PDB file of C-alpha atoms in Angstrom:
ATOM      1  CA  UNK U   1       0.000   0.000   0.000  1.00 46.00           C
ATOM      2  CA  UNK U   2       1.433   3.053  -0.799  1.00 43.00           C
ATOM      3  CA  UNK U   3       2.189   5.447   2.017  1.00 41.00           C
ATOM      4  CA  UNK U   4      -0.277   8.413   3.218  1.00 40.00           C
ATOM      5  CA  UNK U   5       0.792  11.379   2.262  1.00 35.00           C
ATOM      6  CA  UNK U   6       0.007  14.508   4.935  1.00 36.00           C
ATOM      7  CA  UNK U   7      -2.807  16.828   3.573  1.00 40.00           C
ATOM      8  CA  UNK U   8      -1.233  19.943   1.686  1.00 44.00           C
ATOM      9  CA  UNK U   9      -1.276  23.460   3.893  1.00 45.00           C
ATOM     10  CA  UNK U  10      -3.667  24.988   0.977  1.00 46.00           C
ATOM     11  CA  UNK U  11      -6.039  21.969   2.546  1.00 46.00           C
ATOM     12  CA  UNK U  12      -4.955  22.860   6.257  1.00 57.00           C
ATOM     13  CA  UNK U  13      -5.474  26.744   5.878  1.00 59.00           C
ATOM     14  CA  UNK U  14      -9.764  27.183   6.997  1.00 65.00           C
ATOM     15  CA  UNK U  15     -11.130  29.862   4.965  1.00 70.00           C
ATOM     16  CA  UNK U  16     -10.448  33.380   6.779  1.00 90.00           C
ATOM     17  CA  UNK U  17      -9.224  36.949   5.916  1.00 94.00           C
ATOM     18  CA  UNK U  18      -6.245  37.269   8.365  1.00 96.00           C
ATOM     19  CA  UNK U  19      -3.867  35.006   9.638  1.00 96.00           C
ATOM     20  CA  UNK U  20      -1.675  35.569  12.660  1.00 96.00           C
ATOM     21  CA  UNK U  21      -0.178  33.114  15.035  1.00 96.00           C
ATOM     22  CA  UNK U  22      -2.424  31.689  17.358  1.00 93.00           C
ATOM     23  CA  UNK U  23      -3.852  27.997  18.871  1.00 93.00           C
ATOM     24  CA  UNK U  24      -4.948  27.307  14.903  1.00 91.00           C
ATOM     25  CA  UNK U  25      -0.921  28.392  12.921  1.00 95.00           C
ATOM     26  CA  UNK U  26       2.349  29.055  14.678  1.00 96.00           C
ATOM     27  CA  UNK U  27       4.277  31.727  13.266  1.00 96.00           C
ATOM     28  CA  UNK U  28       6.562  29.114  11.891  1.00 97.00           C
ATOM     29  CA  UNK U  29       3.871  27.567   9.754  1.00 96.00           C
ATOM     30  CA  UNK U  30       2.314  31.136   8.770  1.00 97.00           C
ATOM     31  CA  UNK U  31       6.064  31.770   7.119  1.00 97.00           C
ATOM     32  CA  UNK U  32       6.128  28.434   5.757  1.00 97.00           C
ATOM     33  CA  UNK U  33       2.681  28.778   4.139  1.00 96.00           C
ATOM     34  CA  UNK U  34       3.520  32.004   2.978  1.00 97.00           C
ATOM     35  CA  UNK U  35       7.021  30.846   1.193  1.00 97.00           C
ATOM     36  CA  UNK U  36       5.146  28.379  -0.239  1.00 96.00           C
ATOM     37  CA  UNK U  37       2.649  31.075  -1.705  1.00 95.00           C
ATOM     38  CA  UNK U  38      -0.831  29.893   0.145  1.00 95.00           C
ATOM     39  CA  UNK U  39      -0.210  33.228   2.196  1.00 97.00           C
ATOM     40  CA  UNK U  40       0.537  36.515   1.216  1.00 97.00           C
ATOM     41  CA  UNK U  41       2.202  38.940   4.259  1.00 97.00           C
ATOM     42  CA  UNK U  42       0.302  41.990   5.196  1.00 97.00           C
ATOM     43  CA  UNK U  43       1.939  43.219   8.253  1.00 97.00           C
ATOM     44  CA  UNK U  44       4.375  42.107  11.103  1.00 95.00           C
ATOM     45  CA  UNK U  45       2.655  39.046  11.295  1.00 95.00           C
ATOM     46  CA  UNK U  46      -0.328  38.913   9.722  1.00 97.00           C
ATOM     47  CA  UNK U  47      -1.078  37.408   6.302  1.00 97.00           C
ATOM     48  CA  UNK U  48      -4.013  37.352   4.051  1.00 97.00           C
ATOM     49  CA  UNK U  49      -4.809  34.599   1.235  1.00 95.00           C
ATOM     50  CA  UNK U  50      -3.623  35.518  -2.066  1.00 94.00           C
ATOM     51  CA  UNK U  51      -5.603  37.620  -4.418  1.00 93.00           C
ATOM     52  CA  UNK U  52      -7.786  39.060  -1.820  1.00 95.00           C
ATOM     53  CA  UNK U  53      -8.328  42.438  -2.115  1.00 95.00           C
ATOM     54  CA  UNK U  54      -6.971  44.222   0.803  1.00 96.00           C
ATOM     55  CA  UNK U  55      -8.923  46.588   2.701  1.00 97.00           C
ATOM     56  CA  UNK U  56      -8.676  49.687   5.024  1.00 98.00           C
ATOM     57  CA  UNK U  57     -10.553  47.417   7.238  1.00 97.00           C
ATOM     58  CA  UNK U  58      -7.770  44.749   6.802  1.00 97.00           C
ATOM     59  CA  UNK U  59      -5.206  46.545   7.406  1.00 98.00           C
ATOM     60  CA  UNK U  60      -6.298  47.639  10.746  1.00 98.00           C
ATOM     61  CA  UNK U  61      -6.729  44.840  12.216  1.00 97.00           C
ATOM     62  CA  UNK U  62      -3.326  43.968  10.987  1.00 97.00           C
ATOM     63  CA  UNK U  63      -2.063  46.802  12.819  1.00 96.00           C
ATOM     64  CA  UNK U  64      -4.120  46.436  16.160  1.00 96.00           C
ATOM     65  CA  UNK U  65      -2.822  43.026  16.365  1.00 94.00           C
ATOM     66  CA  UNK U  66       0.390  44.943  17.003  1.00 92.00           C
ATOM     67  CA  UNK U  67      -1.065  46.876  19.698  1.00 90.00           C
ATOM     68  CA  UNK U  68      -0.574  45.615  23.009  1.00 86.00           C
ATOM     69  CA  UNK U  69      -4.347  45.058  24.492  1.00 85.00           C
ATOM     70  CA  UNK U  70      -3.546  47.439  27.828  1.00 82.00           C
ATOM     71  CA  UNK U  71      -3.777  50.530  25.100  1.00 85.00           C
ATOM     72  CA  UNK U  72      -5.337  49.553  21.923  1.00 87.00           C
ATOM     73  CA  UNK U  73      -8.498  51.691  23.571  1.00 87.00           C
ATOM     74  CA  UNK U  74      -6.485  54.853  24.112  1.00 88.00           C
ATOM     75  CA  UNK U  75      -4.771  54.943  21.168  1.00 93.00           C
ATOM     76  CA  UNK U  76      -5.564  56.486  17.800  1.00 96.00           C
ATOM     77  CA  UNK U  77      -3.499  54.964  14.409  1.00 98.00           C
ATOM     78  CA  UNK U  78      -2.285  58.116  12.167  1.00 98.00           C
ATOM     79  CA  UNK U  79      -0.187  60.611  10.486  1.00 98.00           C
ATOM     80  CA  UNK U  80       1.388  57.676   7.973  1.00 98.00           C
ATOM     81  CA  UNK U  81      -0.484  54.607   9.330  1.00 98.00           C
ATOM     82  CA  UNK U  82      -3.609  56.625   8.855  1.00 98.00           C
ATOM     83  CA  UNK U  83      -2.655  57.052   5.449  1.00 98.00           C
ATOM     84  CA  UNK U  84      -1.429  53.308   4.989  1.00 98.00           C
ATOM     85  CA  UNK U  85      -4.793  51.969   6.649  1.00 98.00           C
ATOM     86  CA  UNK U  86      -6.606  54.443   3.652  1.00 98.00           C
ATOM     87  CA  UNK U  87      -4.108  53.010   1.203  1.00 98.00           C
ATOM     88  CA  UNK U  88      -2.607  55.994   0.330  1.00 98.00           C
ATOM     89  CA  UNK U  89       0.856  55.193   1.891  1.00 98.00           C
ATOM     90  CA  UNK U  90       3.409  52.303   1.867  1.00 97.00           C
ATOM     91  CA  UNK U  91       3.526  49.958   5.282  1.00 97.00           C
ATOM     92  CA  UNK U  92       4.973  51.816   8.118  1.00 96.00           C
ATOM     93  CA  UNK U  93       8.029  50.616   9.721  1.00 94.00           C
ATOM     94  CA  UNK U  94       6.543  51.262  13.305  1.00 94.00           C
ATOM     95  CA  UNK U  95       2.927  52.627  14.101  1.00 96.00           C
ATOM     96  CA  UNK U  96       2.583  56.273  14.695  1.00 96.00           C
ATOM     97  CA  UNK U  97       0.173  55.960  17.181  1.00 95.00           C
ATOM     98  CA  UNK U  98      -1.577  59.830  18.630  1.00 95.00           C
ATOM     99  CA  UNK U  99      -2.465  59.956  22.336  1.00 91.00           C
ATOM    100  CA  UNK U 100      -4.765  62.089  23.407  1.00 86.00           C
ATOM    101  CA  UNK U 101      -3.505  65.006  25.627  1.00 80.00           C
ATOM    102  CA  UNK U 102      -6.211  63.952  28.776  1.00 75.00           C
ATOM    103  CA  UNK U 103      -4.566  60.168  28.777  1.00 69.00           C
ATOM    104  CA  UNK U 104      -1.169  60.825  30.468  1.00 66.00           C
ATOM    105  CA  UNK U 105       1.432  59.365  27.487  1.00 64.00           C
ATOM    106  CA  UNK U 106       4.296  58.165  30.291  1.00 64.00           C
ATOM    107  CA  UNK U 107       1.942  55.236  30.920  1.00 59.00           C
ATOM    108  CA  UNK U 108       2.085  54.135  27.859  1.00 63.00           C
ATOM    109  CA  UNK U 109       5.822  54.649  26.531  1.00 62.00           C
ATOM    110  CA  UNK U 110       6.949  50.753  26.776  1.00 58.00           C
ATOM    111  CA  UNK U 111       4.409  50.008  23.412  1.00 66.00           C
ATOM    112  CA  UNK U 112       6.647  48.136  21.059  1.00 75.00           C
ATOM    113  CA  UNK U 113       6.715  48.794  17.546  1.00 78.00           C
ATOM    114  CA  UNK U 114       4.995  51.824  18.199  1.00 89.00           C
ATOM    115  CA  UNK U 115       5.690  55.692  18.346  1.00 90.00           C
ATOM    116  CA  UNK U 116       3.666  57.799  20.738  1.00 90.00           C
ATOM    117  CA  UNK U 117       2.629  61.132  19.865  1.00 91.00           C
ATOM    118  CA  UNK U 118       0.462  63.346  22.150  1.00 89.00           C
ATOM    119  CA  UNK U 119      -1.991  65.729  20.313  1.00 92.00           C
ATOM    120  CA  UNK U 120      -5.132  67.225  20.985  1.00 91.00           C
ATOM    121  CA  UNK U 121      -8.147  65.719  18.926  1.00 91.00           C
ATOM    122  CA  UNK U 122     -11.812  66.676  17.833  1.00 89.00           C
ATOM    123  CA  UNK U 123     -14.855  64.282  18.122  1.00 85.00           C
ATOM    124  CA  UNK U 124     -15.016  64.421  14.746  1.00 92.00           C
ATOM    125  CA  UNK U 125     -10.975  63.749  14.196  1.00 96.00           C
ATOM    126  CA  UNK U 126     -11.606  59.746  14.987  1.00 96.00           C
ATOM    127  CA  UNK U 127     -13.042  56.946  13.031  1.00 97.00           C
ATOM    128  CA  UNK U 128     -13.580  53.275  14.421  1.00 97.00           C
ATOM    129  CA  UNK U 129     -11.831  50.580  11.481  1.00 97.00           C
ATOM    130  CA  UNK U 130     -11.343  46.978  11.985  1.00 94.00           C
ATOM    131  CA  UNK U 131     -11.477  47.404  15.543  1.00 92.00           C
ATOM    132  CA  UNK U 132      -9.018  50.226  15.805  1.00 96.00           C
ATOM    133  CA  UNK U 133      -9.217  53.988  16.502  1.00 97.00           C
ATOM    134  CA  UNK U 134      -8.032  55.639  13.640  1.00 98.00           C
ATOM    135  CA  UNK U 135      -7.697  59.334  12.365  1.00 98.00           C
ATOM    136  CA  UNK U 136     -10.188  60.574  10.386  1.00 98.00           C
ATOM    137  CA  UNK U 137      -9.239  61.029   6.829  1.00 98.00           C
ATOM    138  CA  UNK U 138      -9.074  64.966   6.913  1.00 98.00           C
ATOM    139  CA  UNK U 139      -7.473  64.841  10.161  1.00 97.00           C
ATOM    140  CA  UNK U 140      -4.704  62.244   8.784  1.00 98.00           C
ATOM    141  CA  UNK U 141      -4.577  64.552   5.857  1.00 98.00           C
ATOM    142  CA  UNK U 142      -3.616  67.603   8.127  1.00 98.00           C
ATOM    143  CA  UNK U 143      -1.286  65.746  10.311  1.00 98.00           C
ATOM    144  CA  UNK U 144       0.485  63.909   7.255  1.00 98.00           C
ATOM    145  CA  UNK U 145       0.896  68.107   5.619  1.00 98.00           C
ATOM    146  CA  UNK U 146       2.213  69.102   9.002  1.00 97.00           C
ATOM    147  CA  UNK U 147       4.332  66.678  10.246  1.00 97.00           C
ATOM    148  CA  UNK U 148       5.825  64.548   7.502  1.00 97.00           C
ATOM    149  CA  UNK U 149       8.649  65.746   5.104  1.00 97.00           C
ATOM    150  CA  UNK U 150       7.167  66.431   1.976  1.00 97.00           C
ATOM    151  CA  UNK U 151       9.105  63.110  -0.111  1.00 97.00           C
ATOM    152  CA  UNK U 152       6.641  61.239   1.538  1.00 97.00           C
ATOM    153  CA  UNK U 153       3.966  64.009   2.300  1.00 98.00           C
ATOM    154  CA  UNK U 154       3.464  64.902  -0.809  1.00 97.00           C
ATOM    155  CA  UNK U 155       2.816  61.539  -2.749  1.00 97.00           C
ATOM    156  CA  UNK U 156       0.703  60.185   0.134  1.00 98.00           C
ATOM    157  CA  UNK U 157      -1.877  63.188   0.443  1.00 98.00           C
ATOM    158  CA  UNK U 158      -2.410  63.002  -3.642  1.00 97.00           C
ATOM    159  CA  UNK U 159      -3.145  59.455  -2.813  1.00 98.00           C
ATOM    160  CA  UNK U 160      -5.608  60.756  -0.706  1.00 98.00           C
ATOM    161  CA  UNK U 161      -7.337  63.412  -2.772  1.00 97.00           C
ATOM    162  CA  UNK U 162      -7.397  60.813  -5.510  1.00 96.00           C
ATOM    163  CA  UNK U 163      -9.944  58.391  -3.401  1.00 96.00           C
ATOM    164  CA  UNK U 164     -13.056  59.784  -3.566  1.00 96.00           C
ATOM    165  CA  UNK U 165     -14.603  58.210  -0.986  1.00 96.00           C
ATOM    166  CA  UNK U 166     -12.455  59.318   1.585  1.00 97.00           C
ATOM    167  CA  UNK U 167     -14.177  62.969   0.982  1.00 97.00           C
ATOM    168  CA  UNK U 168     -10.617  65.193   1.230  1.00 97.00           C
ATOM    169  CA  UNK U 169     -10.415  67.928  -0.860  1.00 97.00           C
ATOM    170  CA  UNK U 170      -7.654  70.066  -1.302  1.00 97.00           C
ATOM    171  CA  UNK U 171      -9.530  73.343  -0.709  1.00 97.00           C
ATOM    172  CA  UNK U 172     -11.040  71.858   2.256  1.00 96.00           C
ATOM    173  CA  UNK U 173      -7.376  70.533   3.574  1.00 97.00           C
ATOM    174  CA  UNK U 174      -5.683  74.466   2.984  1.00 97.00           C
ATOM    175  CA  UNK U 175      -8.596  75.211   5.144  1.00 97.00           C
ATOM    176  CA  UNK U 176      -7.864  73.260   7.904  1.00 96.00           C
ATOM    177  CA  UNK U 177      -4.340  73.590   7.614  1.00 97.00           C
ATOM    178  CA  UNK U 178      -4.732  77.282   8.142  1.00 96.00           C
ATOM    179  CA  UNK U 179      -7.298  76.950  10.550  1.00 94.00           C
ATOM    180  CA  UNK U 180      -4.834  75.174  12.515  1.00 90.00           C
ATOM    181  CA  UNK U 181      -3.491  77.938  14.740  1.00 85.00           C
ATOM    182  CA  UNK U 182      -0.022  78.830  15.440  1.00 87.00           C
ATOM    183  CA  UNK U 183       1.661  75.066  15.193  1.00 88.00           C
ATOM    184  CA  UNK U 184       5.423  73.836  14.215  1.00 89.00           C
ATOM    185  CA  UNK U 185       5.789  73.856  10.343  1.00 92.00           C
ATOM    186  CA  UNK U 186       3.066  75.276   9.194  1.00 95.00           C
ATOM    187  CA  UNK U 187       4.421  77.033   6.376  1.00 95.00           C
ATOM    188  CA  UNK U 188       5.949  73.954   5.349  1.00 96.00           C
ATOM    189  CA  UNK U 189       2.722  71.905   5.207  1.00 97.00           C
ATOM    190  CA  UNK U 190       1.355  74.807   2.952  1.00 97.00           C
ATOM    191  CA  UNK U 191       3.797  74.314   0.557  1.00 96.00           C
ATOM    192  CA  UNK U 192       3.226  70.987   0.196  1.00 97.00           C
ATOM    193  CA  UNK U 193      -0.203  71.355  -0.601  1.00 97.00           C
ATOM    194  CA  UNK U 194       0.459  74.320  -2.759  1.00 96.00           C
ATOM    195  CA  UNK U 195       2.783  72.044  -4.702  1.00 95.00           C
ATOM    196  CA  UNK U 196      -0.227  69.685  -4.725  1.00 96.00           C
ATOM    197  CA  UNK U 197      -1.926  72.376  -6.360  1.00 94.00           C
ATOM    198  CA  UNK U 198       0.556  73.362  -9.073  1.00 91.00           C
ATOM    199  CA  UNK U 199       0.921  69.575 -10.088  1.00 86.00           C
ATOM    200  CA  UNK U 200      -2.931  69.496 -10.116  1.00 78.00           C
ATOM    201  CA  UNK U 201      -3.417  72.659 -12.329  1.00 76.00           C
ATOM    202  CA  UNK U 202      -0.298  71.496 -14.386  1.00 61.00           C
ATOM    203  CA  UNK U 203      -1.489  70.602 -18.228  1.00 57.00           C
ATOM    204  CA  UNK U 204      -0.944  66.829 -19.796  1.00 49.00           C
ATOM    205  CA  UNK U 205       0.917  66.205 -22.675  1.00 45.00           C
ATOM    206  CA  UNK U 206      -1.966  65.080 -24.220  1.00 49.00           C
ATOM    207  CA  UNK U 207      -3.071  69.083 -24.198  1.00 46.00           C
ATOM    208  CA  UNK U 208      -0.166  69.692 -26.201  1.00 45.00           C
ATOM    209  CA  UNK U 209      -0.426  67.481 -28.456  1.00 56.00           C
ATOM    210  CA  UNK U 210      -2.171  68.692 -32.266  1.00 51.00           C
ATOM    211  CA  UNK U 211      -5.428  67.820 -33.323  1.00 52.00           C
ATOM    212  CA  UNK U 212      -5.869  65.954 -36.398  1.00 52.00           C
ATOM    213  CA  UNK U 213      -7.943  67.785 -39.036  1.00 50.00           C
ATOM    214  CA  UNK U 214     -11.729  66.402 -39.116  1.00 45.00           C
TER     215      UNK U 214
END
């Protein structure tokens, strides 16, 4: 009789979204699977099956899973994980995570993988996605202009104002920009979106080019 062969990982894997080690995949087996191309990675340690069409709401629970549990509720993703969780940005290298000024950030410092930042923030600055706080899309917009250098600004916020269903427009951002009091770099974001503006106004080639006689 020939021998039994042991089932083939596409046969082990149970149809989900997100994989992450746990009681069902070590993260031994998640790597394997995803060398052998029945995973794809999505974050630190979370993979998705191929072809599936990744989310904002994907990629937020990828990211709280990196969240210890003691803060994920006192915590907001954004400035370039905002942007990433919109899909305007690439994968950050460690999440920028905003603190609210009443929650007292020295509590908090020994998050891994994470940066702190302690802001200020408007009911209307925070979304819920995937299970994780997350700036609004104007309100990653206006942090992204302020506090990003503008090789990374720059591409990520026409990423935004490309997506029409995140609702930012660049009027509306200048707005809010200069609405935004007496802050570090200010000037700088409004540059940024003023070169947003010249590459917007710019003409195609296509404008140049002649029109064949009818």
């Amino acid at each position: 009789m020939a021998p039994r062969l042991p089932p083939s990982h596409q046969q082990d894997v149970p149809a989900q979204e997100l994989y992450a080690p746990s009681a069902l995949f070590t993260w031994a087996e998640l790597q394997s699977m995803a060398a052998d191309g029945v995973l794809t990675p999505l974050y630190e340690k979370s993979f998705t099956p191929p072809g599936l069409v990744v989310t904002p709401r994907l990629r937020a629970r990828a990211a709280a899973l990196v969240v210890p549990d003691r803060i994920r509720r006192k915590v907001i993703a954004g400035r370039m994980t905002a942007a990433w969780i919109y899909g305007c940005a690439d994968a950050p290298e460690k999440l920028s995570l905003l603190v609210d000024a009443k929650h007292r950030i020295s509590s908090l410092r020994s998050a891994r993988g994470c940066i702190l930042h302690e802001v200020r923030l408007g009911q209307l600055d925070v979304v819920s996605i995937g299970g994780l706080l997350v700036t609004s899309p104007l309100r990653t917009a206006v942090d992204v202009a302020l506090h990003v250098e503008a090789s990374r600004a720059v591409p990520a916020l026409r990423m935004m104002l490309s997506q029409d269903e995140l609702g930012v427009r660049l009027r509306l951002l200048t707005l809010a920009v200069e609405a935004s009091g007496r802050v570090p770099h200010k000037k700088a974001a409004l540059r940024k979106l003023a070169t947003l503006a010249e590459s917007a106004q710019a003409p195609t080639a296509e404008a140049f080019q002649p029109k064949e006689a009818a």
